[in-house]
Short mmCIF file of N, CA and C and ligand atoms in Angstrom, two decimals:
data_model
loop_
_atom_site.label_atom_id
_atom_site.label_comp_id
_atom_site.label_asym_id
_atom_site.label_seq_id
_atom_site.Cartn_x
_atom_site.Cartn_y
_atom_site.Cartn_z
N MET A 1 -20.11 31.83 -36.46
CA MET A 1 -20.01 32.99 -35.58
C MET A 1 -20.20 32.59 -34.11
N ASN A 2 -21.33 31.92 -33.83
CA ASN A 2 -21.57 31.48 -32.46
C ASN A 2 -20.53 30.48 -31.99
N ALA A 3 -20.15 29.59 -32.91
CA ALA A 3 -19.15 28.57 -32.56
C ALA A 3 -17.83 29.24 -32.19
N ILE A 4 -17.47 30.24 -32.98
CA ILE A 4 -16.20 30.93 -32.71
C ILE A 4 -16.27 31.62 -31.35
N ARG A 5 -17.43 32.28 -31.10
CA ARG A 5 -17.55 32.99 -29.82
C ARG A 5 -17.46 31.98 -28.65
N LEU A 6 -18.08 30.81 -28.86
CA LEU A 6 -18.06 29.79 -27.82
C LEU A 6 -16.63 29.32 -27.53
N VAL A 7 -15.89 29.10 -28.61
CA VAL A 7 -14.51 28.63 -28.46
C VAL A 7 -13.67 29.70 -27.75
N THR A 8 -13.86 30.96 -28.16
CA THR A 8 -13.10 32.05 -27.53
C THR A 8 -13.43 32.13 -26.05
N THR A 9 -14.72 32.05 -25.73
CA THR A 9 -15.13 32.13 -24.32
C THR A 9 -14.55 30.97 -23.53
N ALA A 10 -14.58 29.78 -24.12
CA ALA A 10 -14.05 28.61 -23.43
C ALA A 10 -12.56 28.77 -23.20
N ALA A 11 -11.85 29.28 -24.20
CA ALA A 11 -10.41 29.46 -24.05
C ALA A 11 -10.10 30.48 -22.97
N ALA A 12 -10.87 31.57 -22.93
CA ALA A 12 -10.65 32.59 -21.91
C ALA A 12 -10.92 32.02 -20.51
N ALA A 13 -11.98 31.24 -20.40
CA ALA A 13 -12.32 30.65 -19.11
C ALA A 13 -11.21 29.70 -18.66
N LEU A 14 -10.70 28.93 -19.61
CA LEU A 14 -9.66 27.96 -19.30
C LEU A 14 -8.39 28.68 -18.83
N SER A 15 -8.04 29.76 -19.53
CA SER A 15 -6.79 30.43 -19.16
C SER A 15 -6.95 31.13 -17.81
N ALA A 16 -8.17 31.62 -17.51
CA ALA A 16 -8.40 32.22 -16.20
C ALA A 16 -8.24 31.16 -15.11
N LEU A 17 -8.76 29.97 -15.39
CA LEU A 17 -8.65 28.86 -14.45
C LEU A 17 -7.19 28.50 -14.19
N CYS A 18 -6.40 28.45 -15.30
CA CYS A 18 -5.00 28.06 -15.17
C CYS A 18 -4.25 29.08 -14.32
N THR A 19 -4.53 30.36 -14.55
CA THR A 19 -3.84 31.40 -13.78
C THR A 19 -4.15 31.25 -12.29
N ALA A 20 -5.42 31.09 -11.97
CA ALA A 20 -5.80 30.93 -10.57
C ALA A 20 -5.16 29.66 -10.00
N GLY A 21 -5.15 28.60 -10.79
CA GLY A 21 -4.59 27.33 -10.33
C GLY A 21 -3.11 27.44 -10.03
N ALA A 22 -2.36 28.14 -10.88
CA ALA A 22 -0.92 28.27 -10.68
C ALA A 22 -0.64 28.96 -9.36
N HIS A 23 -1.44 29.99 -9.07
CA HIS A 23 -1.22 30.73 -7.83
C HIS A 23 -1.49 29.85 -6.62
N ALA A 24 -2.61 29.13 -6.67
CA ALA A 24 -2.95 28.25 -5.56
C ALA A 24 -1.87 27.18 -5.38
N GLN A 25 -1.31 26.72 -6.50
CA GLN A 25 -0.22 25.74 -6.42
C GLN A 25 1.00 26.30 -5.73
N ASP A 26 1.34 27.58 -6.05
CA ASP A 26 2.49 28.21 -5.41
C ASP A 26 2.29 28.24 -3.90
N VAL A 27 1.10 28.65 -3.48
CA VAL A 27 0.82 28.74 -2.04
C VAL A 27 0.91 27.36 -1.40
N ALA A 28 0.36 26.34 -2.09
CA ALA A 28 0.41 24.98 -1.55
C ALA A 28 1.85 24.48 -1.44
N ALA A 29 2.64 24.75 -2.48
CA ALA A 29 4.06 24.34 -2.45
C ALA A 29 4.79 25.10 -1.35
N GLY A 30 4.44 26.38 -1.19
CA GLY A 30 5.08 27.18 -0.15
C GLY A 30 4.73 26.68 1.24
N ARG A 31 3.49 26.19 1.39
CA ARG A 31 3.09 25.66 2.69
C ARG A 31 3.96 24.46 3.04
N GLN A 32 4.27 23.63 2.03
CA GLN A 32 5.14 22.47 2.27
C GLN A 32 6.55 22.91 2.60
N ALA A 33 7.06 23.89 1.85
CA ALA A 33 8.43 24.37 2.10
C ALA A 33 8.53 24.98 3.50
N TYR A 34 7.41 25.49 4.00
CA TYR A 34 7.40 26.15 5.32
C TYR A 34 7.72 25.16 6.44
N ALA A 35 7.65 23.86 6.15
CA ALA A 35 7.98 22.86 7.17
C ALA A 35 9.35 23.12 7.78
N GLN A 36 10.27 23.66 6.98
CA GLN A 36 11.63 23.91 7.49
C GLN A 36 11.71 25.20 8.31
N CYS A 37 10.65 25.95 8.39
CA CYS A 37 10.62 27.18 9.18
C CYS A 37 9.76 26.99 10.43
N ALA A 38 8.86 26.01 10.39
CA ALA A 38 7.79 25.91 11.37
C ALA A 38 8.28 25.61 12.79
N ALA A 39 9.46 24.98 12.93
CA ALA A 39 9.96 24.68 14.27
C ALA A 39 10.20 25.98 15.04
N CYS A 40 10.51 27.06 14.35
CA CYS A 40 10.84 28.33 15.01
C CYS A 40 9.77 29.40 14.82
N HIS A 41 8.98 29.30 13.75
CA HIS A 41 8.05 30.38 13.41
C HIS A 41 6.61 29.89 13.40
N SER A 42 5.78 30.39 14.31
CA SER A 42 4.36 30.05 14.27
C SER A 42 3.67 30.85 13.17
N ILE A 43 2.45 30.46 12.83
CA ILE A 43 1.67 31.23 11.88
C ILE A 43 0.41 31.77 12.54
N ASP A 44 0.36 31.74 13.88
CA ASP A 44 -0.85 32.19 14.58
C ASP A 44 -0.61 33.45 15.41
N GLY A 45 0.54 34.09 15.22
CA GLY A 45 0.80 35.33 15.94
C GLY A 45 1.60 35.15 17.22
N SER A 46 1.74 33.90 17.69
CA SER A 46 2.46 33.70 18.96
C SER A 46 3.95 33.52 18.71
N PRO A 47 4.78 34.24 19.50
CA PRO A 47 6.22 34.11 19.33
C PRO A 47 6.73 32.76 19.81
N GLY A 48 7.80 32.26 19.20
CA GLY A 48 8.45 31.01 19.63
C GLY A 48 9.94 31.25 19.65
N VAL A 49 10.70 30.29 19.12
CA VAL A 49 12.15 30.50 18.97
C VAL A 49 12.38 31.73 18.09
N GLY A 50 11.53 31.89 17.09
CA GLY A 50 11.55 33.07 16.22
C GLY A 50 10.22 33.80 16.33
N PRO A 51 10.12 34.99 15.73
CA PRO A 51 8.86 35.74 15.72
C PRO A 51 7.81 35.03 14.87
N SER A 52 6.53 35.23 15.17
CA SER A 52 5.50 34.66 14.32
C SER A 52 5.55 35.31 12.94
N LEU A 53 5.33 34.52 11.91
CA LEU A 53 5.35 35.08 10.55
C LEU A 53 3.94 35.38 10.04
N LYS A 54 2.95 35.31 10.94
CA LYS A 54 1.61 35.75 10.54
C LYS A 54 1.66 37.25 10.25
N GLY A 55 1.25 37.63 9.04
CA GLY A 55 1.20 39.05 8.69
C GLY A 55 2.56 39.69 8.45
N VAL A 56 3.59 38.85 8.20
CA VAL A 56 4.94 39.41 8.07
C VAL A 56 5.08 40.30 6.82
N VAL A 57 4.36 39.95 5.74
CA VAL A 57 4.47 40.76 4.52
C VAL A 57 3.84 42.12 4.77
N GLY A 58 4.62 43.17 4.62
CA GLY A 58 4.15 44.52 4.87
C GLY A 58 4.48 45.03 6.27
N ARG A 59 4.95 44.14 7.15
CA ARG A 59 5.27 44.54 8.52
C ARG A 59 6.72 45.04 8.59
N GLU A 60 6.96 46.02 9.44
CA GLU A 60 8.30 46.54 9.65
C GLU A 60 9.19 45.40 10.20
N ALA A 61 10.38 45.25 9.63
CA ALA A 61 11.30 44.21 10.11
C ALA A 61 11.60 44.44 11.59
N GLY A 62 11.63 43.34 12.35
CA GLY A 62 11.99 43.43 13.76
C GLY A 62 10.94 44.07 14.64
N SER A 63 9.68 44.00 14.25
CA SER A 63 8.63 44.68 15.02
C SER A 63 7.51 43.76 15.49
N ALA A 64 7.59 42.45 15.22
CA ALA A 64 6.50 41.56 15.64
C ALA A 64 6.34 41.63 17.15
N PRO A 65 5.11 41.82 17.65
CA PRO A 65 4.90 41.98 19.09
C PRO A 65 5.29 40.71 19.87
N GLY A 66 5.86 40.92 21.04
CA GLY A 66 6.13 39.81 21.95
C GLY A 66 7.42 39.07 21.67
N PHE A 67 8.21 39.52 20.70
CA PHE A 67 9.47 38.82 20.41
C PHE A 67 10.66 39.74 20.62
N ARG A 68 11.71 39.23 21.28
CA ARG A 68 12.93 40.01 21.49
C ARG A 68 13.86 39.85 20.31
N PHE A 69 13.83 40.82 19.43
CA PHE A 69 14.69 40.77 18.24
C PHE A 69 16.12 41.19 18.57
N SER A 70 17.04 40.77 17.72
CA SER A 70 18.42 41.26 17.82
C SER A 70 18.44 42.75 17.46
N ARG A 71 19.49 43.41 17.88
CA ARG A 71 19.62 44.82 17.52
C ARG A 71 19.70 44.96 15.99
N ALA A 72 20.38 44.00 15.36
CA ALA A 72 20.54 44.05 13.89
C ALA A 72 19.17 44.03 13.20
N MET A 73 18.29 43.13 13.65
CA MET A 73 16.99 43.03 12.98
C MET A 73 16.12 44.25 13.27
N LYS A 74 16.19 44.74 14.52
CA LYS A 74 15.40 45.95 14.84
C LYS A 74 15.88 47.15 14.03
N GLY A 75 17.16 47.12 13.65
CA GLY A 75 17.71 48.25 12.92
C GLY A 75 17.65 48.09 11.41
N ALA A 76 17.01 47.02 10.91
CA ALA A 76 16.98 46.79 9.46
C ALA A 76 16.39 48.00 8.74
N GLY A 77 15.31 48.54 9.31
CA GLY A 77 14.82 49.82 8.79
C GLY A 77 13.94 49.76 7.57
N TYR A 78 13.25 48.65 7.34
CA TYR A 78 12.31 48.58 6.21
C TYR A 78 11.21 47.58 6.50
N PRO A 79 10.06 47.75 5.82
CA PRO A 79 9.02 46.72 5.92
C PRO A 79 9.37 45.54 5.00
N TRP A 80 8.90 44.36 5.37
CA TRP A 80 9.14 43.18 4.55
C TRP A 80 8.25 43.21 3.31
N ASP A 81 8.87 43.16 2.14
CA ASP A 81 8.11 42.95 0.90
C ASP A 81 8.73 41.71 0.23
N ALA A 82 8.21 41.35 -0.94
CA ALA A 82 8.65 40.11 -1.58
C ALA A 82 10.16 40.14 -1.86
N ARG A 83 10.67 41.29 -2.29
CA ARG A 83 12.08 41.39 -2.66
C ARG A 83 12.98 41.25 -1.42
N LYS A 84 12.62 41.93 -0.35
CA LYS A 84 13.41 41.88 0.88
C LYS A 84 13.36 40.47 1.49
N LEU A 85 12.17 39.87 1.47
CA LEU A 85 12.04 38.52 2.00
C LEU A 85 12.87 37.54 1.18
N ASP A 86 12.85 37.70 -0.15
CA ASP A 86 13.61 36.80 -1.01
C ASP A 86 15.10 36.88 -0.67
N ALA A 87 15.62 38.08 -0.52
CA ALA A 87 17.04 38.25 -0.21
C ALA A 87 17.36 37.67 1.17
N TYR A 88 16.47 37.89 2.13
CA TYR A 88 16.72 37.42 3.50
C TYR A 88 16.67 35.90 3.57
N ILE A 89 15.68 35.28 2.93
CA ILE A 89 15.56 33.82 2.99
C ILE A 89 16.71 33.16 2.22
N ALA A 90 17.17 33.82 1.15
CA ALA A 90 18.28 33.26 0.37
C ALA A 90 19.57 33.26 1.19
N ASN A 91 19.80 34.35 1.91
CA ASN A 91 21.05 34.48 2.66
C ASN A 91 20.86 35.45 3.82
N PRO A 92 20.36 34.93 4.96
CA PRO A 92 20.01 35.82 6.08
C PRO A 92 21.16 36.72 6.52
N GLN A 93 22.37 36.19 6.58
CA GLN A 93 23.48 37.01 7.09
C GLN A 93 23.89 38.11 6.13
N ASN A 94 23.78 37.84 4.86
CA ASN A 94 24.07 38.88 3.86
C ASN A 94 23.04 40.00 3.91
N ALA A 95 21.75 39.60 4.01
CA ALA A 95 20.67 40.57 3.91
C ALA A 95 20.59 41.44 5.16
N VAL A 96 20.73 40.81 6.33
CA VAL A 96 20.66 41.56 7.60
C VAL A 96 21.87 41.13 8.44
N PRO A 97 23.04 41.72 8.19
CA PRO A 97 24.26 41.30 8.87
C PRO A 97 24.10 41.40 10.38
N GLY A 98 24.48 40.32 11.09
CA GLY A 98 24.42 40.33 12.54
C GLY A 98 23.10 39.85 13.11
N ASN A 99 22.10 39.55 12.24
CA ASN A 99 20.85 39.02 12.79
C ASN A 99 21.12 37.60 13.30
N VAL A 100 20.25 37.11 14.19
CA VAL A 100 20.57 35.87 14.90
C VAL A 100 19.70 34.68 14.48
N MET A 101 19.09 34.75 13.31
CA MET A 101 18.31 33.58 12.87
C MET A 101 19.27 32.44 12.52
N PRO A 102 19.12 31.29 13.22
CA PRO A 102 20.02 30.16 12.95
C PRO A 102 19.56 29.37 11.73
N TYR A 103 19.63 29.98 10.56
CA TYR A 103 19.18 29.33 9.33
C TYR A 103 20.13 29.78 8.22
N ALA A 104 20.71 28.83 7.50
CA ALA A 104 21.81 29.14 6.56
C ALA A 104 21.33 29.82 5.29
N GLY A 105 20.07 29.52 4.87
CA GLY A 105 19.58 30.10 3.63
C GLY A 105 19.04 29.03 2.70
N LEU A 106 18.16 29.46 1.81
CA LEU A 106 17.50 28.55 0.87
C LEU A 106 17.93 28.94 -0.54
N ASP A 107 18.66 28.04 -1.22
CA ASP A 107 19.21 28.36 -2.55
C ASP A 107 18.17 28.36 -3.66
N ASP A 108 17.14 27.52 -3.53
CA ASP A 108 16.20 27.30 -4.62
C ASP A 108 15.24 28.49 -4.78
N ALA A 109 15.39 29.24 -5.89
CA ALA A 109 14.61 30.47 -6.10
C ALA A 109 13.11 30.18 -6.21
N LYS A 110 12.74 29.06 -6.83
CA LYS A 110 11.33 28.71 -6.98
C LYS A 110 10.71 28.41 -5.60
N GLN A 111 11.47 27.70 -4.77
CA GLN A 111 10.98 27.42 -3.41
C GLN A 111 10.83 28.70 -2.60
N ARG A 112 11.77 29.63 -2.80
CA ARG A 112 11.64 30.91 -2.09
C ARG A 112 10.39 31.65 -2.55
N ALA A 113 10.15 31.67 -3.85
CA ALA A 113 8.97 32.36 -4.38
C ALA A 113 7.69 31.72 -3.85
N ASP A 114 7.67 30.38 -3.80
CA ASP A 114 6.50 29.68 -3.26
C ASP A 114 6.30 30.03 -1.78
N LEU A 115 7.40 30.03 -1.04
CA LEU A 115 7.34 30.36 0.38
C LEU A 115 6.77 31.76 0.60
N ILE A 116 7.20 32.70 -0.23
CA ILE A 116 6.75 34.09 -0.08
C ILE A 116 5.27 34.20 -0.45
N ALA A 117 4.83 33.43 -1.47
CA ALA A 117 3.40 33.40 -1.80
C ALA A 117 2.61 32.88 -0.60
N TYR A 118 3.16 31.87 0.06
CA TYR A 118 2.50 31.32 1.26
C TYR A 118 2.48 32.36 2.39
N LEU A 119 3.64 33.00 2.64
CA LEU A 119 3.71 34.01 3.71
C LEU A 119 2.69 35.13 3.45
N ALA A 120 2.56 35.52 2.17
CA ALA A 120 1.63 36.60 1.84
C ALA A 120 0.18 36.18 2.10
N SER A 121 -0.07 34.87 2.12
CA SER A 121 -1.44 34.39 2.34
C SER A 121 -1.78 34.34 3.84
N LEU A 122 -0.80 34.55 4.71
CA LEU A 122 -1.01 34.48 6.17
C LEU A 122 -1.42 35.84 6.70
N LYS A 123 -2.71 36.10 6.67
CA LYS A 123 -3.16 37.43 7.12
C LYS A 123 -3.66 37.32 8.54
C1 HEC B 1 16.15 27.52 14.10
C2 HEC B 1 15.14 28.57 14.14
C3 HEC B 1 14.74 29.26 12.84
C4 HEC B 1 14.46 28.70 11.62
C5 HEC B 1 14.54 27.23 11.20
C6 HEC B 1 14.01 29.78 10.77
N1 HEC B 1 14.03 30.96 11.45
FE1 HEC B 1 13.46 32.81 10.76
N2 HEC B 1 14.02 33.68 12.51
C7 HEC B 1 14.52 33.01 13.62
C8 HEC B 1 14.92 33.97 14.63
C9 HEC B 1 15.51 33.65 16.00
C10 HEC B 1 14.64 35.25 14.09
C11 HEC B 1 14.92 36.62 14.73
C12 HEC B 1 16.26 37.12 14.19
C13 HEC B 1 16.81 38.35 14.89
O1 HEC B 1 16.14 38.96 15.76
O2 HEC B 1 17.94 38.72 14.55
C14 HEC B 1 14.05 35.02 12.76
C15 HEC B 1 13.58 36.03 11.92
C16 HEC B 1 12.92 35.83 10.73
C17 HEC B 1 12.29 36.86 9.95
C18 HEC B 1 12.14 38.32 10.32
C19 HEC B 1 10.74 38.48 10.93
C20 HEC B 1 10.36 39.86 11.41
O3 HEC B 1 9.26 39.97 11.97
O4 HEC B 1 11.12 40.82 11.22
C21 HEC B 1 11.78 36.25 8.83
C22 HEC B 1 11.02 36.90 7.69
C23 HEC B 1 12.12 34.84 8.92
N3 HEC B 1 12.81 34.62 10.08
C24 HEC B 1 11.76 33.90 7.97
C25 HEC B 1 12.11 32.55 8.04
C26 HEC B 1 11.75 31.57 7.03
C27 HEC B 1 10.93 31.85 5.80
C28 HEC B 1 12.30 30.37 7.43
C29 HEC B 1 12.26 29.04 6.69
C30 HEC B 1 12.80 29.04 5.36
C31 HEC B 1 12.97 30.60 8.70
N4 HEC B 1 12.82 31.92 9.03
C32 HEC B 1 13.62 29.62 9.45
C33 HEC B 1 14.62 31.63 13.75
C34 HEC B 1 14.47 30.70 12.73
#
């Protein structure tokens, strides 16, 4: 009885660890993938070639302070969530026609998911 309870507890603890670990791995992988965005996008709130992506998840598209957005991006008309970000990073011109981000798109769905996990961690 005690042995069984011990094994069950150990298994539960292990699976909780694995879940937490997978998430941390996604964020770490996303941080690496962010290297291809970092030349234009800061993570500290300061605008550069592109708007800062600090706090981008949940923020209205085209509203980051201090950045002159294109009319297309200002008119997107929605807050960024995981689904919208995924579509935009996959194919910026398809998702927001006429926006001026000079980036062709990222085909790899796993890398996009990792990137979004990383963006969500930038509060
Ligand atoms: C060569 C510069 C450049 C690169 C590289 C780049 N971006 Fe951008 N990004 C921009 C510019 C410029 C805009 C503003 C577009 C507009 O106003 O139409 C933008 C806009 C955005 C927005 C909208 C932000 C907001 O506040 O509405 C997101 C999200 C974004 N980029 C994500 C990314 C990600 C993720 C990557 C890397 C995979 C990336 N960008 C790579 C220049 C870049």
